[in-house]
Amino acid sequence: MITKESRIVILTGAGISAESGIRTFRDFNGLWENHRIEEVATPEGWEANPQLVWDFYQQRRRQLFDVEPNPGHRALVDLEQYLDNFLLVTQNVDDLHERAGSENLIHMHGELAKLRCEACHHVEDMMDDEHLGEEFLTCLHCEGRLRPHIVWFNEMPMRMAEIEKALSECEVFVAIGTSGHVYPAANFLHIAKMS
């Protein structure tokens, strides 16, 4: 049974945001169907055709204005407010958990609302109208080119040491809206069971 003192880690995937209208990676009619993964979701794709990748993610970023958190997002906020030791890890790059009110949250695959400098690695929230066009943007700190703040295939997910520590110490692990097939998240249950 879950008590207020229980140590809980929750992992969410695309399924929790699908109800809000975010098209999922694996759907037959998903947003990826007209593009090969290698073209828009790898460092090699960015290097080969940065304009295609930029346009692809700018479209995803603009879509955030058309969606709202759903009851699943809000239920996790209620759970977080009830518990003393709660961590929400999401594979999603949308901002629906934050907009629902989640606070103890890790985006392991990055965030659409942010851009990252290729040169100095500075990360900035950039969702104003002037940030959502077709032209590349430059860093406010060093004038390097900005890229989506997204973990692409062949890149290391973010804050893994922190996630693995929480998993190794948790009493309850829950996965919501994820197939559990993509690593390293596919290994989270094993890490949690070992604790």
PDB file of C-alpha atoms in Angstrom:
ATOM      1  CA  MET A   1       0.000   0.000   0.000  1.00  0.00           C
ATOM      2  CA  ILE A   2       1.108   3.555  -0.679  1.00  0.00           C
ATOM      3  CA  THR A   3       1.451   5.766   2.363  1.00  0.00           C
ATOM      4  CA  LYS A   4       2.410   9.425   2.661  1.00  0.00           C
ATOM      5  CA  GLU A   5       5.980   8.339   3.498  1.00  0.00           C
ATOM      6  CA  SER A   6       6.350   5.903   0.570  1.00  0.00           C
ATOM      7  CA  ARG A   7       9.260   6.562  -1.786  1.00  0.00           C
ATOM      8  CA  ILE A   8       7.726   6.592  -5.271  1.00  0.00           C
ATOM      9  CA  VAL A   9       9.129   7.005  -8.764  1.00  0.00           C
ATOM     10  CA  ILE A  10       6.723   7.361 -11.667  1.00  0.00           C
ATOM     11  CA  LEU A  11       7.767   7.099 -15.311  1.00  0.00           C
ATOM     12  CA  THR A  12       5.494   8.554 -17.981  1.00  0.00           C
ATOM     13  CA  GLY A  13       5.619   8.108 -21.721  1.00  0.00           C
ATOM     14  CA  ALA A  14       3.763   9.289 -24.786  1.00  0.00           C
ATOM     15  CA  GLY A  15       0.512   7.598 -23.794  1.00  0.00           C
ATOM     16  CA  ILE A  16      -0.217  10.066 -21.004  1.00  0.00           C
ATOM     17  CA  SER A  17      -0.054  13.015 -23.415  1.00  0.00           C
ATOM     18  CA  ALA A  18      -1.944  11.315 -26.253  1.00  0.00           C
ATOM     19  CA  GLU A  19      -5.296  12.196 -24.621  1.00  0.00           C
ATOM     20  CA  SER A  20      -4.252  15.857 -24.789  1.00  0.00           C
ATOM     21  CA  GLY A  21      -3.706  15.622 -28.544  1.00  0.00           C
ATOM     22  CA  ILE A  22       0.070  15.096 -28.676  1.00  0.00           C
ATOM     23  CA  ARG A  23       0.679  12.598 -31.432  1.00  0.00           C
ATOM     24  CA  THR A  24       2.841   9.718 -30.283  1.00  0.00           C
ATOM     25  CA  PHE A  25       6.046   8.425 -31.774  1.00  0.00           C
ATOM     26  CA  ARG A  26       4.694   4.915 -32.390  1.00  0.00           C
ATOM     27  CA  ASP A  27       1.216   5.729 -33.706  1.00  0.00           C
ATOM     28  CA  PHE A  28       0.424   4.640 -37.237  1.00  0.00           C
ATOM     29  CA  ASN A  29      -0.645   8.221 -37.964  1.00  0.00           C
ATOM     30  CA  GLY A  30       1.984   9.672 -35.668  1.00  0.00           C
ATOM     31  CA  LEU A  31       4.009  12.782 -36.310  1.00  0.00           C
ATOM     32  CA  TRP A  32       7.023  10.732 -37.404  1.00  0.00           C
ATOM     33  CA  GLU A  33       5.327   8.842 -40.239  1.00  0.00           C
ATOM     34  CA  ASN A  34       6.498  11.170 -43.011  1.00  0.00           C
ATOM     35  CA  HIS A  35      10.087  11.225 -41.784  1.00  0.00           C
ATOM     36  CA  ARG A  36      12.592   8.509 -41.131  1.00  0.00           C
ATOM     37  CA  ILE A  37      13.881   8.622 -37.549  1.00  0.00           C
ATOM     38  CA  GLU A  38      17.413   9.069 -38.873  1.00  0.00           C
ATOM     39  CA  GLU A  39      16.363  12.259 -40.689  1.00  0.00           C
ATOM     40  CA  VAL A  40      14.839  14.165 -37.761  1.00  0.00           C
ATOM     41  CA  ALA A  41      15.839  12.475 -34.508  1.00  0.00           C
ATOM     42  CA  THR A  42      19.593  11.887 -34.651  1.00  0.00           C
ATOM     43  CA  PRO A  43      22.697  14.068 -34.463  1.00  0.00           C
ATOM     44  CA  GLU A  44      23.537  12.783 -37.942  1.00  0.00           C
ATOM     45  CA  GLY A  45      20.193  14.038 -39.278  1.00  0.00           C
ATOM     46  CA  TRP A  46      20.872  17.473 -37.760  1.00  0.00           C
ATOM     47  CA  GLU A  47      24.303  17.556 -39.357  1.00  0.00           C
ATOM     48  CA  ALA A  48      23.026  16.406 -42.750  1.00  0.00           C
ATOM     49  CA  ASN A  49      19.958  18.656 -42.983  1.00  0.00           C
ATOM     50  CA  PRO A  50      19.632  21.085 -40.069  1.00  0.00           C
ATOM     51  CA  GLN A  51      16.839  23.048 -41.773  1.00  0.00           C
ATOM     52  CA  LEU A  52      14.630  19.952 -42.027  1.00  0.00           C
ATOM     53  CA  VAL A  53      15.240  19.077 -38.371  1.00  0.00           C
ATOM     54  CA  TRP A  54      14.742  22.701 -37.254  1.00  0.00           C
ATOM     55  CA  ASP A  55      11.439  22.981 -39.143  1.00  0.00           C
ATOM     56  CA  PHE A  56      10.282  19.627 -37.756  1.00  0.00           C
ATOM     57  CA  TYR A  57      10.870  20.650 -34.139  1.00  0.00           C
ATOM     58  CA  GLN A  58       9.564  24.187 -34.610  1.00  0.00           C
ATOM     59  CA  GLN A  59       6.284  22.613 -35.711  1.00  0.00           C
ATOM     60  CA  ARG A  60       6.275  20.418 -32.569  1.00  0.00           C
ATOM     61  CA  ARG A  61       7.041  23.488 -30.435  1.00  0.00           C
ATOM     62  CA  ARG A  62       4.168  25.494 -31.947  1.00  0.00           C
ATOM     63  CA  GLN A  63       1.822  22.555 -31.276  1.00  0.00           C
ATOM     64  CA  LEU A  64       2.293  23.078 -27.523  1.00  0.00           C
ATOM     65  CA  PHE A  65      -0.026  26.100 -27.748  1.00  0.00           C
ATOM     66  CA  ASP A  66      -2.839  23.869 -29.039  1.00  0.00           C
ATOM     67  CA  VAL A  67      -2.870  21.314 -26.212  1.00  0.00           C
ATOM     68  CA  GLU A  68      -3.761  21.293 -22.515  1.00  0.00           C
ATOM     69  CA  PRO A  69      -2.967  18.954 -19.610  1.00  0.00           C
ATOM     70  CA  ASN A  70      -5.496  16.164 -19.166  1.00  0.00           C
ATOM     71  CA  PRO A  71      -6.863  14.418 -16.038  1.00  0.00           C
ATOM     72  CA  GLY A  72      -3.892  12.020 -16.026  1.00  0.00           C
ATOM     73  CA  HIS A  73      -1.430  14.900 -15.691  1.00  0.00           C
ATOM     74  CA  ARG A  74      -3.551  16.488 -12.956  1.00  0.00           C
ATOM     75  CA  ALA A  75      -3.897  13.202 -11.017  1.00  0.00           C
ATOM     76  CA  LEU A  76      -0.107  12.967 -10.796  1.00  0.00           C
ATOM     77  CA  VAL A  77      -0.007  16.479  -9.344  1.00  0.00           C
ATOM     78  CA  ASP A  78      -2.493  15.384  -6.651  1.00  0.00           C
ATOM     79  CA  LEU A  79      -0.326  12.354  -5.866  1.00  0.00           C
ATOM     80  CA  GLU A  80       2.826  14.488  -5.685  1.00  0.00           C
ATOM     81  CA  GLN A  81       1.135  16.883  -3.262  1.00  0.00           C
ATOM     82  CA  TYR A  82       0.083  13.974  -1.031  1.00  0.00           C
ATOM     83  CA  LEU A  83       3.490  12.238  -0.873  1.00  0.00           C
ATOM     84  CA  ASP A  84       6.655  13.286   0.916  1.00  0.00           C
ATOM     85  CA  ASN A  85       9.044  11.462  -1.446  1.00  0.00           C
ATOM     86  CA  PHE A  86       7.914  11.589  -5.086  1.00  0.00           C
ATOM     87  CA  LEU A  87       9.804  11.795  -8.355  1.00  0.00           C
ATOM     88  CA  LEU A  88       8.183  12.021 -11.777  1.00  0.00           C
ATOM     89  CA  VAL A  89      10.432  11.029 -14.667  1.00  0.00           C
ATOM     90  CA  THR A  90       9.029  11.631 -18.133  1.00  0.00           C
ATOM     91  CA  GLN A  91      10.164  10.494 -21.537  1.00  0.00           C
ATOM     92  CA  ASN A  92       7.912  13.201 -22.991  1.00  0.00           C
ATOM     93  CA  VAL A  93       9.323  16.447 -24.328  1.00  0.00           C
ATOM     94  CA  ASP A  94       6.070  18.409 -24.015  1.00  0.00           C
ATOM     95  CA  ASP A  95       5.407  20.728 -21.060  1.00  0.00           C
ATOM     96  CA  LEU A  96       2.048  19.310 -19.982  1.00  0.00           C
ATOM     97  CA  HIS A  97       3.260  17.968 -16.627  1.00  0.00           C
ATOM     98  CA  GLU A  98       4.577  21.423 -15.666  1.00  0.00           C
ATOM     99  CA  ARG A  99       1.442  23.153 -16.850  1.00  0.00           C
ATOM    100  CA  ALA A 100      -0.641  20.764 -14.737  1.00  0.00           C
ATOM    101  CA  GLY A 101       1.479  21.706 -11.704  1.00  0.00           C
ATOM    102  CA  SER A 102       4.111  18.946 -11.349  1.00  0.00           C
ATOM    103  CA  GLU A 103       7.228  20.204  -9.598  1.00  0.00           C
ATOM    104  CA  ASN A 104       9.518  17.256  -8.783  1.00  0.00           C
ATOM    105  CA  LEU A 105      10.036  16.351 -12.427  1.00  0.00           C
ATOM    106  CA  ILE A 106      12.860  15.199 -14.697  1.00  0.00           C
ATOM    107  CA  HIS A 107      12.605  15.374 -18.492  1.00  0.00           C
ATOM    108  CA  MET A 108      15.023  12.608 -19.453  1.00  0.00           C
ATOM    109  CA  HIS A 109      14.636  13.285 -23.198  1.00  0.00           C
ATOM    110  CA  GLY A 110      14.739  17.089 -23.081  1.00  0.00           C
ATOM    111  CA  GLU A 111      12.086  19.745 -23.504  1.00  0.00           C
ATOM    112  CA  LEU A 112      10.477  21.273 -26.583  1.00  0.00           C
ATOM    113  CA  ALA A 113      10.054  24.649 -24.871  1.00  0.00           C
ATOM    114  CA  LYS A 114      13.832  25.042 -24.576  1.00  0.00           C
ATOM    115  CA  LEU A 115      16.692  25.532 -27.013  1.00  0.00           C
ATOM    116  CA  ARG A 116      20.355  24.693 -26.397  1.00  0.00           C
ATOM    117  CA  CYS A 117      23.486  26.328 -27.779  1.00  0.00           C
ATOM    118  CA  GLU A 118      25.730  24.011 -29.771  1.00  0.00           C
ATOM    119  CA  ALA A 119      28.814  25.998 -28.713  1.00  0.00           C
ATOM    120  CA  CYS A 120      28.452  26.895 -25.018  1.00  0.00           C
ATOM    121  CA  HIS A 121      25.557  24.490 -24.189  1.00  0.00           C
ATOM    122  CA  HIS A 122      23.510  27.233 -22.512  1.00  0.00           C
ATOM    123  CA  VAL A 123      19.835  26.213 -22.288  1.00  0.00           C
ATOM    124  CA  GLU A 124      17.072  28.788 -22.480  1.00  0.00           C
ATOM    125  CA  ASP A 125      13.257  28.745 -22.429  1.00  0.00           C
ATOM    126  CA  MET A 126      12.373  30.250 -25.815  1.00  0.00           C
ATOM    127  CA  MET A 127       8.684  30.111 -26.694  1.00  0.00           C
ATOM    128  CA  ASP A 128       7.889  33.690 -27.749  1.00  0.00           C
ATOM    129  CA  ASP A 129       6.674  34.334 -31.300  1.00  0.00           C
ATOM    130  CA  GLU A 130      10.139  35.391 -32.452  1.00  0.00           C
ATOM    131  CA  HIS A 131      11.526  32.016 -31.324  1.00  0.00           C
ATOM    132  CA  LEU A 132       9.113  29.869 -33.317  1.00  0.00           C
ATOM    133  CA  GLY A 133       9.884  30.758 -36.928  1.00  0.00           C
ATOM    134  CA  GLU A 134      11.838  29.048 -39.702  1.00  0.00           C
ATOM    135  CA  GLU A 135      15.061  31.010 -39.209  1.00  0.00           C
ATOM    136  CA  PHE A 136      17.797  29.554 -37.047  1.00  0.00           C
ATOM    137  CA  LEU A 137      18.362  31.325 -33.744  1.00  0.00           C
ATOM    138  CA  THR A 138      21.642  32.215 -32.073  1.00  0.00           C
ATOM    139  CA  CYS A 139      22.695  32.013 -28.457  1.00  0.00           C
ATOM    140  CA  LEU A 140      22.259  35.137 -26.344  1.00  0.00           C
ATOM    141  CA  HIS A 141      25.582  34.371 -24.616  1.00  0.00           C
ATOM    142  CA  CYS A 142      28.029  33.406 -27.345  1.00  0.00           C
ATOM    143  CA  GLU A 143      26.111  33.730 -30.658  1.00  0.00           C
ATOM    144  CA  GLY A 144      26.454  30.006 -31.361  1.00  0.00           C
ATOM    145  CA  ARG A 145      23.678  28.265 -33.271  1.00  0.00           C
ATOM    146  CA  LEU A 146      20.792  26.956 -31.172  1.00  0.00           C
ATOM    147  CA  ARG A 147      19.406  23.454 -31.555  1.00  0.00           C
ATOM    148  CA  PRO A 148      16.339  21.789 -30.042  1.00  0.00           C
ATOM    149  CA  HIS A 149      16.925  20.853 -26.392  1.00  0.00           C
ATOM    150  CA  ILE A 150      16.006  17.267 -27.215  1.00  0.00           C
ATOM    151  CA  VAL A 151      17.822  13.997 -26.623  1.00  0.00           C
ATOM    152  CA  TRP A 152      18.074  12.357 -30.020  1.00  0.00           C
ATOM    153  CA  PHE A 153      18.791   8.714 -30.738  1.00  0.00           C
ATOM    154  CA  ASN A 154      22.475   7.970 -30.010  1.00  0.00           C
ATOM    155  CA  GLU A 155      22.571  10.690 -27.324  1.00  0.00           C
ATOM    156  CA  MET A 156      22.605  10.070 -23.559  1.00  0.00           C
ATOM    157  CA  PRO A 157      19.363  10.822 -21.720  1.00  0.00           C
ATOM    158  CA  MET A 158      19.544  13.606 -19.154  1.00  0.00           C
ATOM    159  CA  ARG A 159      20.108  13.277 -15.397  1.00  0.00           C
ATOM    160  CA  MET A 160      20.484   9.491 -15.509  1.00  0.00           C
ATOM    161  CA  ALA A 161      22.565   9.262 -12.309  1.00  0.00           C
ATOM    162  CA  GLU A 162      19.826  11.087 -10.391  1.00  0.00           C
ATOM    163  CA  ILE A 163      17.108   8.896 -11.914  1.00  0.00           C
ATOM    164  CA  GLU A 164      18.960   5.651 -11.184  1.00  0.00           C
ATOM    165  CA  LYS A 165      19.601   6.715  -7.571  1.00  0.00           C
ATOM    166  CA  ALA A 166      15.890   7.446  -7.045  1.00  0.00           C
ATOM    167  CA  LEU A 167      14.952   4.107  -8.631  1.00  0.00           C
ATOM    168  CA  SER A 168      17.399   2.200  -6.439  1.00  0.00           C
ATOM    169  CA  GLU A 169      15.871   3.791  -3.319  1.00  0.00           C
ATOM    170  CA  CYS A 170      12.170   3.671  -4.249  1.00  0.00           C
ATOM    171  CA  GLU A 171       9.553   1.427  -2.688  1.00  0.00           C
ATOM    172  CA  VAL A 172       7.039   1.848  -5.498  1.00  0.00           C
ATOM    173  CA  PHE A 173       7.715   2.225  -9.228  1.00  0.00           C
ATOM    174  CA  VAL A 174       4.872   2.975 -11.641  1.00  0.00           C
ATOM    175  CA  ALA A 175       5.076   3.250 -15.447  1.00  0.00           C
ATOM    176  CA  ILE A 176       2.263   5.103 -17.247  1.00  0.00           C
ATOM    177  CA  GLY A 177       1.724   5.414 -20.984  1.00  0.00           C
ATOM    178  CA  THR A 178       4.994   3.830 -22.084  1.00  0.00           C
ATOM    179  CA  SER A 179       5.746   0.615 -23.931  1.00  0.00           C
ATOM    180  CA  GLY A 180       8.773  -0.010 -21.740  1.00  0.00           C
ATOM    181  CA  HIS A 181      10.752  -1.172 -24.784  1.00  0.00           C
ATOM    182  CA  VAL A 182      13.182   1.715 -25.274  1.00  0.00           C
ATOM    183  CA  TYR A 183      16.398   1.776 -23.265  1.00  0.00           C
ATOM    184  CA  PRO A 184      17.441   3.030 -20.807  1.00  0.00           C
ATOM    185  CA  ALA A 185      13.854   3.431 -19.531  1.00  0.00           C
ATOM    186  CA  ALA A 186      13.223  -0.241 -20.314  1.00  0.00           C
ATOM    187  CA  ASN A 187      15.688  -1.057 -17.527  1.00  0.00           C
ATOM    188  CA  PHE A 188      13.992   1.114 -14.868  1.00  0.00           C
ATOM    189  CA  LEU A 189      11.801  -1.716 -13.533  1.00  0.00           C
ATOM    190  CA  HIS A 190      14.865  -3.923 -13.086  1.00  0.00           C
ATOM    191  CA  ILE A 191      16.710  -1.173 -11.199  1.00  0.00           C
ATOM    192  CA  ALA A 192      13.682  -0.572  -8.962  1.00  0.00           C
ATOM    193  CA  LYS A 193      13.261  -4.318  -8.251  1.00  0.00           C
ATOM    194  CA  MET A 194      16.862  -4.548  -7.094  1.00  0.00           C
ATOM    195  CA  SER A 195      16.227  -2.083  -4.248  1.00  0.00           C
TER     196      SER A 195
END
